[in-house]
Coordinates of C-alpha atoms in Angstrom, one line a residue:
X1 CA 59.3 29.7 -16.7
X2 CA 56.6 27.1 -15.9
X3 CA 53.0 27.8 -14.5
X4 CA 50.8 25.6 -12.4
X5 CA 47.9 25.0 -14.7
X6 CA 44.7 26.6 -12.6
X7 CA 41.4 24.7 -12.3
X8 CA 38.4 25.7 -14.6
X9 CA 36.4 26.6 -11.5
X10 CA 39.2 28.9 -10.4
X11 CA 40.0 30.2 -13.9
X12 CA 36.1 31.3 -13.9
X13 CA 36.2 32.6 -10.8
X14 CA 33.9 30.2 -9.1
X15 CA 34.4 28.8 -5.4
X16 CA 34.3 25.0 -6.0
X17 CA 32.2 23.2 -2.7
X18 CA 33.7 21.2 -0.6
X19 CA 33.3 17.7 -1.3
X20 CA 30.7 16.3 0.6
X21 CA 29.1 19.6 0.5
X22 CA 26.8 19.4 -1.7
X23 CA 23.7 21.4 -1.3
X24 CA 21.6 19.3 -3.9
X25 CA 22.0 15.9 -1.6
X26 CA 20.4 16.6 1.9
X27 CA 21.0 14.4 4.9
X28 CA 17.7 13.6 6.2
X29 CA 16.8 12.5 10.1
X30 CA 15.7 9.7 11.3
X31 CA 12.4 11.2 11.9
X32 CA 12.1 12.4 8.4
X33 CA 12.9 8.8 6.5
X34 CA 9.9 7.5 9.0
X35 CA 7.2 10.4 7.6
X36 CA 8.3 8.9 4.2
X37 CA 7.3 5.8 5.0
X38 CA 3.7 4.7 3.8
X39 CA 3.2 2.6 6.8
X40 CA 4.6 4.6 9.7
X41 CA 1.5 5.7 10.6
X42 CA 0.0 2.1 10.7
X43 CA 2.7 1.3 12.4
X44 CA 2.5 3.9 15.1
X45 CA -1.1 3.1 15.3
X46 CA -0.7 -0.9 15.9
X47 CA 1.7 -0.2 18.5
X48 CA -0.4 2.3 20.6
X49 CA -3.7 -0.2 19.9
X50 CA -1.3 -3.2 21.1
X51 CA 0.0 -1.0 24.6
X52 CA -4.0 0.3 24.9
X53 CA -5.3 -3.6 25.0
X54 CA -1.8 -4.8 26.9
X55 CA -2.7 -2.4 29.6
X56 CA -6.7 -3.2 29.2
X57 CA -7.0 -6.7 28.3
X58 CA -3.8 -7.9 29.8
X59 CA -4.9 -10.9 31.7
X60 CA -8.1 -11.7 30.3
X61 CA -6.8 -14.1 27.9
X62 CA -6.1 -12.0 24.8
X63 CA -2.8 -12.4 24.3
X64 CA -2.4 -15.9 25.0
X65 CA -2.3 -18.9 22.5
X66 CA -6.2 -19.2 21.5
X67 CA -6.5 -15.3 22.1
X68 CA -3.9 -14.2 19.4
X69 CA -5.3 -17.1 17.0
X70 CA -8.7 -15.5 17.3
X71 CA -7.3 -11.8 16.3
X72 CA -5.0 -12.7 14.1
X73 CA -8.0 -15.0 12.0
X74 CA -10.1 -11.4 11.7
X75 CA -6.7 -9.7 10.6
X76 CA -6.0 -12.1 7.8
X77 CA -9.5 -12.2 6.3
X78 CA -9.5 -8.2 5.9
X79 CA -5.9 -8.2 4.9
X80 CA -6.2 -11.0 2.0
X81 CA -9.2 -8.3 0.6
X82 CA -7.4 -4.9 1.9
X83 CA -4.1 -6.3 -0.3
X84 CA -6.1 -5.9 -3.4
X85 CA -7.6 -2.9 -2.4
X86 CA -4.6 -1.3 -1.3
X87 CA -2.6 -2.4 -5.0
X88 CA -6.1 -0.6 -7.0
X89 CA -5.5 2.1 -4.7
X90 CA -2.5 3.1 -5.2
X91 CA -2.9 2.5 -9.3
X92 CA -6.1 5.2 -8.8
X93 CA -8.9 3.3 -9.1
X94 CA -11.2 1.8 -6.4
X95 CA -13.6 -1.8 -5.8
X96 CA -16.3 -1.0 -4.0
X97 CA -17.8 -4.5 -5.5
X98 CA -15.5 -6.4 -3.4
X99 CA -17.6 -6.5 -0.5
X100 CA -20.8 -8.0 -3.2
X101 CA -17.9 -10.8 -4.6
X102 CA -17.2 -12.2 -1.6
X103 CA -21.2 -13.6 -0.9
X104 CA -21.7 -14.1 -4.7
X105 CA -18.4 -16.3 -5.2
X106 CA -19.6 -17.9 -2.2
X107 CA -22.8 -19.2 -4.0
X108 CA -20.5 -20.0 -6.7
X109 CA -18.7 -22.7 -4.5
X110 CA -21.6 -23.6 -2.6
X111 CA -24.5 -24.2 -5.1
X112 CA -22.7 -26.6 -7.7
X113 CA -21.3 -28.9 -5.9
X114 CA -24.8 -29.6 -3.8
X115 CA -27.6 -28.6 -6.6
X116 CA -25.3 -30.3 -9.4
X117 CA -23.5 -32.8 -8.1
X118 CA -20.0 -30.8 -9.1
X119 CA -16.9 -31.8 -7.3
X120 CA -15.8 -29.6 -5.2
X121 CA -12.1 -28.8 -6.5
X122 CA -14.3 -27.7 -9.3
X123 CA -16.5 -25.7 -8.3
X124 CA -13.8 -23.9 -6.1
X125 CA -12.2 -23.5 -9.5
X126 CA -15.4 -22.3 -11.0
X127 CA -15.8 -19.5 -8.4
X128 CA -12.4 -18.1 -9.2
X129 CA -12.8 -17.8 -13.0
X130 CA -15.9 -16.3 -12.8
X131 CA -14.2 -13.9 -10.5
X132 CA -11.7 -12.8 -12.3
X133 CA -14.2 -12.7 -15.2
X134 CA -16.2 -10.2 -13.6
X135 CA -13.1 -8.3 -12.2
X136 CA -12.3 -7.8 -16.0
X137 CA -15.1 -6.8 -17.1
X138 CA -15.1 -3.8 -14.2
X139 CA -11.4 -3.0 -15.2
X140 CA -12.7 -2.7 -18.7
X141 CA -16.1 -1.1 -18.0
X142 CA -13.7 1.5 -16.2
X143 CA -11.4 2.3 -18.5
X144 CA -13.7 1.9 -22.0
X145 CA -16.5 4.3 -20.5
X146 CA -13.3 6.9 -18.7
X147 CA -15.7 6.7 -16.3
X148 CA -14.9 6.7 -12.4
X149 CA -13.9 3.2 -11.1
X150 CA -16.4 4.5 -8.1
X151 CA -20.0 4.8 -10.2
X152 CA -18.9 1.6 -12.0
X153 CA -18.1 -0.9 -9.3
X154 CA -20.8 1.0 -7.0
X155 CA -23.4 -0.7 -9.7
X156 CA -21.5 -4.1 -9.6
X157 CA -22.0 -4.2 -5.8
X158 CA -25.5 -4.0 -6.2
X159 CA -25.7 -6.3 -9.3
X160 CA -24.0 -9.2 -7.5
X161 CA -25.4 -8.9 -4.5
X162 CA -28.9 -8.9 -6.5
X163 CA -27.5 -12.2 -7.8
X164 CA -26.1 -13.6 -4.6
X165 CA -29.9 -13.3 -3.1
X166 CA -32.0 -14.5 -6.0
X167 CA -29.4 -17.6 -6.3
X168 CA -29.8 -18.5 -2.8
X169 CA -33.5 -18.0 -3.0
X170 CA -33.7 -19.8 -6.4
X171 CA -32.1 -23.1 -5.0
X172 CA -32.2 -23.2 -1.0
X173 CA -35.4 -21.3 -0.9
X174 CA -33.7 -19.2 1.8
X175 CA -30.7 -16.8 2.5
X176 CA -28.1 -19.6 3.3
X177 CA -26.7 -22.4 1.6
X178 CA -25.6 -25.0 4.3
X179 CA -24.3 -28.5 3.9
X180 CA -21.0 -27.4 2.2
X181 CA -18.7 -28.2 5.2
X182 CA -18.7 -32.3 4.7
X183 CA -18.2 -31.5 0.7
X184 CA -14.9 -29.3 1.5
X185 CA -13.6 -31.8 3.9
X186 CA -13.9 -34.5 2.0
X187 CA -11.8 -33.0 -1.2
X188 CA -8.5 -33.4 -1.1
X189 CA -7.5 -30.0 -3.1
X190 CA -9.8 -28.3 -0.4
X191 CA -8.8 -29.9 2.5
X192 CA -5.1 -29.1 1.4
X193 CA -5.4 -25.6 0.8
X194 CA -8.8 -24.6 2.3
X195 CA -9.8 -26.1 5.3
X196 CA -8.7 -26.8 9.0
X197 CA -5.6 -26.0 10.4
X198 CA -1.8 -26.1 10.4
X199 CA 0.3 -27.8 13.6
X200 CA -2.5 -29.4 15.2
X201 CA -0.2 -32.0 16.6
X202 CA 2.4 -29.7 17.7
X203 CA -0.1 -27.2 19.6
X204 CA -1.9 -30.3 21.3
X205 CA 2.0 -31.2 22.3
X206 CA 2.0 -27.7 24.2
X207 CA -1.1 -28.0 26.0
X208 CA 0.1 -31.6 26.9
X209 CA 3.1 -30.0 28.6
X210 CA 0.9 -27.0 30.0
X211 CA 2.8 -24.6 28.1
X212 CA -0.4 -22.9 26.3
X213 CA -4.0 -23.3 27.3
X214 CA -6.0 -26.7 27.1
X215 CA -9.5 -27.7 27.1
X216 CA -11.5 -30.2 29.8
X217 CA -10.6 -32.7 27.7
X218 CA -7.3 -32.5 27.2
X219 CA -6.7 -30.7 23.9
X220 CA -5.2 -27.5 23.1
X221 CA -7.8 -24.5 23.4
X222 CA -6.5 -22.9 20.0
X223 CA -6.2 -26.0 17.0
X224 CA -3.7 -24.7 15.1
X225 CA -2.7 -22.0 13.1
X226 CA -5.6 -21.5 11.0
X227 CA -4.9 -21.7 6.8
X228 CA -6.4 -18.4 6.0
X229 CA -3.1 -16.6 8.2
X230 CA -0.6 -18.6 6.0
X231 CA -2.7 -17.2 2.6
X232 CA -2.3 -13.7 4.3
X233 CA 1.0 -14.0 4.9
X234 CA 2.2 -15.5 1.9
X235 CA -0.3 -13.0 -0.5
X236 CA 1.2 -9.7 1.5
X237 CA 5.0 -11.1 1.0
X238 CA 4.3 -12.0 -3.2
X239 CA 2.5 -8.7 -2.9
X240 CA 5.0 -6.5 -1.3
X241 CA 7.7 -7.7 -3.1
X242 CA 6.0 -7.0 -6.6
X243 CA 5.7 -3.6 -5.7
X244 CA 8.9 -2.9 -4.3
X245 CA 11.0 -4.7 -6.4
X246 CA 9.5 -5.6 -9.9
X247 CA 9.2 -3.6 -12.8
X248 CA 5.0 -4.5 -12.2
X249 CA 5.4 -1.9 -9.1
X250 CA 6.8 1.2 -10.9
X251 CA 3.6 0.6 -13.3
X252 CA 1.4 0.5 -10.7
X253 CA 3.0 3.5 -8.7
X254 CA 3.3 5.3 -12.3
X255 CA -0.4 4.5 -13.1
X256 CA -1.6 6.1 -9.6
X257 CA 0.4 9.1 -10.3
X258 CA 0.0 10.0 -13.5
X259 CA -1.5 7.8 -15.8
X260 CA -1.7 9.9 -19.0
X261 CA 2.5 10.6 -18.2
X262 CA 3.2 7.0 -17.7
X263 CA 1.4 6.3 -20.9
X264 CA 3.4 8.0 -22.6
X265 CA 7.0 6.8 -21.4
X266 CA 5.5 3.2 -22.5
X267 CA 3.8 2.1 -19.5
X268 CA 1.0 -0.4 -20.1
X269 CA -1.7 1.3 -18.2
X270 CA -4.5 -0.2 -19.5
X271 CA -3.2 -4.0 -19.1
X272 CA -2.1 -2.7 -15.4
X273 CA -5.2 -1.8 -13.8
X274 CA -7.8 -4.3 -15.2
X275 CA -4.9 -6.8 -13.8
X276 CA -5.3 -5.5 -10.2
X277 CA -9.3 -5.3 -10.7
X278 CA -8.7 -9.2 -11.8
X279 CA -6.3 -9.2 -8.5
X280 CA -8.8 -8.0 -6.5
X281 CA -11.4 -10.1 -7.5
X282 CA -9.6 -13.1 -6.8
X283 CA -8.2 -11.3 -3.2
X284 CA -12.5 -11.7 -2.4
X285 CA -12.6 -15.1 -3.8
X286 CA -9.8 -16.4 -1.7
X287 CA -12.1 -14.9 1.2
X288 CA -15.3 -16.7 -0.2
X289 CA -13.7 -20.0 -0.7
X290 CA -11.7 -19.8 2.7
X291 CA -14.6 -18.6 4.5
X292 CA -17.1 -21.3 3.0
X293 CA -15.1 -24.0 3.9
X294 CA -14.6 -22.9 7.8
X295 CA -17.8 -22.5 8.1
X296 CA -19.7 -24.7 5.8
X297 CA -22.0 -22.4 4.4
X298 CA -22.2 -19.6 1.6
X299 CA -24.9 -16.4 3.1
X300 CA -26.0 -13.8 0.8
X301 CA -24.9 -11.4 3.4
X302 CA -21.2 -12.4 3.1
X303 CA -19.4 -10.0 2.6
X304 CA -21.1 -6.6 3.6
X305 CA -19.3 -3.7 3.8
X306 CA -16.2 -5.4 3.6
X307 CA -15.6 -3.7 0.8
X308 CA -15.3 -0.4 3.3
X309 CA -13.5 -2.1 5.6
X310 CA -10.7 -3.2 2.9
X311 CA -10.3 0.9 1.8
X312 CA -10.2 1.7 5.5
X313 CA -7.5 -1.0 6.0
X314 CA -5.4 0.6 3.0
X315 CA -5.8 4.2 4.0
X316 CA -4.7 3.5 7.6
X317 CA -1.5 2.0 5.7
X318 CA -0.7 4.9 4.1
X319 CA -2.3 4.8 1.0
X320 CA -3.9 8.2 -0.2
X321 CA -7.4 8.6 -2.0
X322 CA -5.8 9.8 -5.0
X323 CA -3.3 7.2 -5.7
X324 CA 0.4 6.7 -6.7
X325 CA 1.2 5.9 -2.9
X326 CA 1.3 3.2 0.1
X327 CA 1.9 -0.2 1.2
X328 CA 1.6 -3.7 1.1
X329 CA 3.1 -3.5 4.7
X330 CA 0.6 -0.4 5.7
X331 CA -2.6 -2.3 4.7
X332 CA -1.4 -5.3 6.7
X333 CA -0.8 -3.3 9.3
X334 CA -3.9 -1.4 9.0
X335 CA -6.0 -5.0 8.9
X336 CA -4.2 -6.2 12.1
X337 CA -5.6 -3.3 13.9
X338 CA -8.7 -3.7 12.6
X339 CA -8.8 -7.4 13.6
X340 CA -7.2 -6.6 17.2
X341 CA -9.4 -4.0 18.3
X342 CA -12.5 -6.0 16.8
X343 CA -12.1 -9.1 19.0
X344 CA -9.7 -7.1 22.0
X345 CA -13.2 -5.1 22.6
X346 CA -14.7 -8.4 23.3
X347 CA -12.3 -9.3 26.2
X348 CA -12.6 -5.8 27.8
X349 CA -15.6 -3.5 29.8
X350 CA -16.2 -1.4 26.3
X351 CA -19.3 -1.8 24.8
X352 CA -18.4 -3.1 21.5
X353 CA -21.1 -0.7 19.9
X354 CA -18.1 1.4 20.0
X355 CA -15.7 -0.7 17.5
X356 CA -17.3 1.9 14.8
X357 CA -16.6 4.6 16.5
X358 CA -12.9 3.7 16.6
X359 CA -12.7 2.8 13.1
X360 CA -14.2 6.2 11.8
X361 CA -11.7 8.1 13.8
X362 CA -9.0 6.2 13.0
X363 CA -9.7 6.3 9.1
X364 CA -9.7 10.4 9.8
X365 CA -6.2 10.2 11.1
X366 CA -5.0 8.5 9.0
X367 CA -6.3 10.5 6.2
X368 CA -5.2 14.1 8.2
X369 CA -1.7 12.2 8.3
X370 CA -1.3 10.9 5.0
X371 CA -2.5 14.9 4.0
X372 CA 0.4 15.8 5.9
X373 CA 3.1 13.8 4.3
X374 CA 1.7 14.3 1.2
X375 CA 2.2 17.9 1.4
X376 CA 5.5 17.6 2.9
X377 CA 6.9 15.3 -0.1
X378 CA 5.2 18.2 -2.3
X379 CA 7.0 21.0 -1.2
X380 CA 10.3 18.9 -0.8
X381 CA 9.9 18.6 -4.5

């Protein structure tokens, strides 16, 4: 007489789930993938900032051709420096000698070239290796002493803006080094990749057939699309897709999370955030060099506070304090609203003593929210 042969779950007595059933894998809503987003936030934020200045600033000229190029220029110069910033972040560690590098890679470009007789490809060249020197020498300062990146840096942003000011005084005799802008547009490396703009021809063609803005003259009212946008664009897209999608992204995520526990699966920890203090040097010497050559001049006030401005960026993106979270896309994000609402103030009623105002609150939003996520993804663990 033959028997069926019964299932080890029923032979145990155990009710099998369905499939499909499976309480260990959790559908999750639509609203709940978006809190687990790094950038939701930023992104919530840029859209109520954009309908605020739409309603506000609607026809004053903000959101046409030469308004959006004015905006958008602000955005990219935070987001070149909030990129870096954001990357340190979320490896643990902060810059807060960003702001200092940008004015003293400035004199770097600016005093060689006219005290020295350098050319000017290399004394662009000069300014980022002695960048990236210095950004080393934090990331090893900061990992040597196990001291906080915070005390560390905070003494760099006072030792190169000490420089920054003596070198300016040493040479010019004053605060400003001016004469640079003929140098720039004269090299061909710098007027490739530095200087002017992009579609010139093509945005004087649209003011020719009246479809954006033109000046007495004739001329388009915006020039082009300035250089420094295309940097910011092509930086956050290298940027984002290193962290998303290289192995270089996990470290970085590991090394914000738990640095001791990634060192010991084999993560090069070290290596990994003296790279991104090198990465964020350079991120302020792309600013210096781009900034220099727009406006022809290196200040020993370049720079200030910037180095707030970048961690306020990133925070608004979704990165936390503590590290081992956010976004390329968030800090974008984050920079864009900081560059709207900084010229959008301008073409409305508001006093723009207020823009500070906005930015404190907003950077204690976004710090509530990113709280509240955090604490979600916690207990969901």
């Amino acid at each position: 007489m033959s028997m069926s042969k019964a299932s080890p779950g029923k032979a145990a007595g155990i009710r099998m789930a369905p499939p499909g059933d499976d309480e260990r894998v959790r559908r999750l809503s639509l609203f709940d993938r978006l809190m687990g987003r790094p950038e939701f936030a930023a992104v919530a934020g840029a859209a109520l900032v954009f309908a605020v200045f739409g309603v506000g600033a609607g026809g004053s000229g903000m959101f046409a051709v030469d308004g959006i190029v004015n905006w958008s220029q602000v955005a990219a110069y935070l987001g070149i420096i909030a990129i870096g910033a954001c990357l340190l972040m979320i490896a643990g560690e902060f810059d807060l000698s960003l702001g200092s590098m940008i004015g003293f890679a400035g004199m770097m470009v600016a005093i060689p070239p006219l005290y020295f007789g350098w050319p000017f490809w290399l004394a662009i060249l000069f300014a980022f290796a002695g960048s990236l020197a210095v950004g080393w020498l934090n990331g090893y300062l900061v990992l040597k002493t196990r001291l906080p990146s915070f005390i560390v840096t905070l003494a760099f942003l006072f030792i190169l803006r000490g420089l920054t000011l003596a070198l300016s005084i040493l040479f010019a005799n004053r605060t400003i080094v001016s004469g640079v802008g003929d140098l720039a547009a004269a090299d061909p490396l710098a007027q490739w990749l530095f200087v002017g703009h992009v579609g010139a021809g093509l945005f004087h063609w649209l003011a020719g057939i009246g479809a954006i803005a033109s000046l007495p003259d004739g001329g388009a009212a915006a020039a082009g699309v300035p250089k420094v946008l295309l940097w910011w664009l092509a930086l956050a897209a290298i940027a984002a897709f290193v962290l998303a999608r290289t192995r270089i992204g996990n470290w970085i995520f590991a090394a914000g999370g738990d640095a001791n526990a990634a060192k010991n699966v084999g993560v090069p920890v070290k290596q990994v955030k003296i790279g991104l203090f090198m990465f964020t040097a350079f991120c302020a010497c792309l600013f210096a060099v781009l900034q220099v050559c727009d406006v022809g001049s290196a200040a020993a006030d370049r720079g200030l506070q910037k180095e707030f401005e970048a961690i306020i960026a990133a925070v608004i993106g979704g990165c936390l304090l503590t590290g081992g979270y956010g976004s390329v896309v968030g800090a974008c994000v984050g920079a864009l609203i900081f560059g709207v609402v900084q010229i959008g103030i301008t073409y409305t009623n508001i006093n723009s003593d207020w823009f500070r105002v906005f930015l404190g609150l907003m950077l204690l939003m976004a710090v509530l929210f990113n709280h509240y996520v955090r604490r979600r993804v916690t207990e969901a663990k």
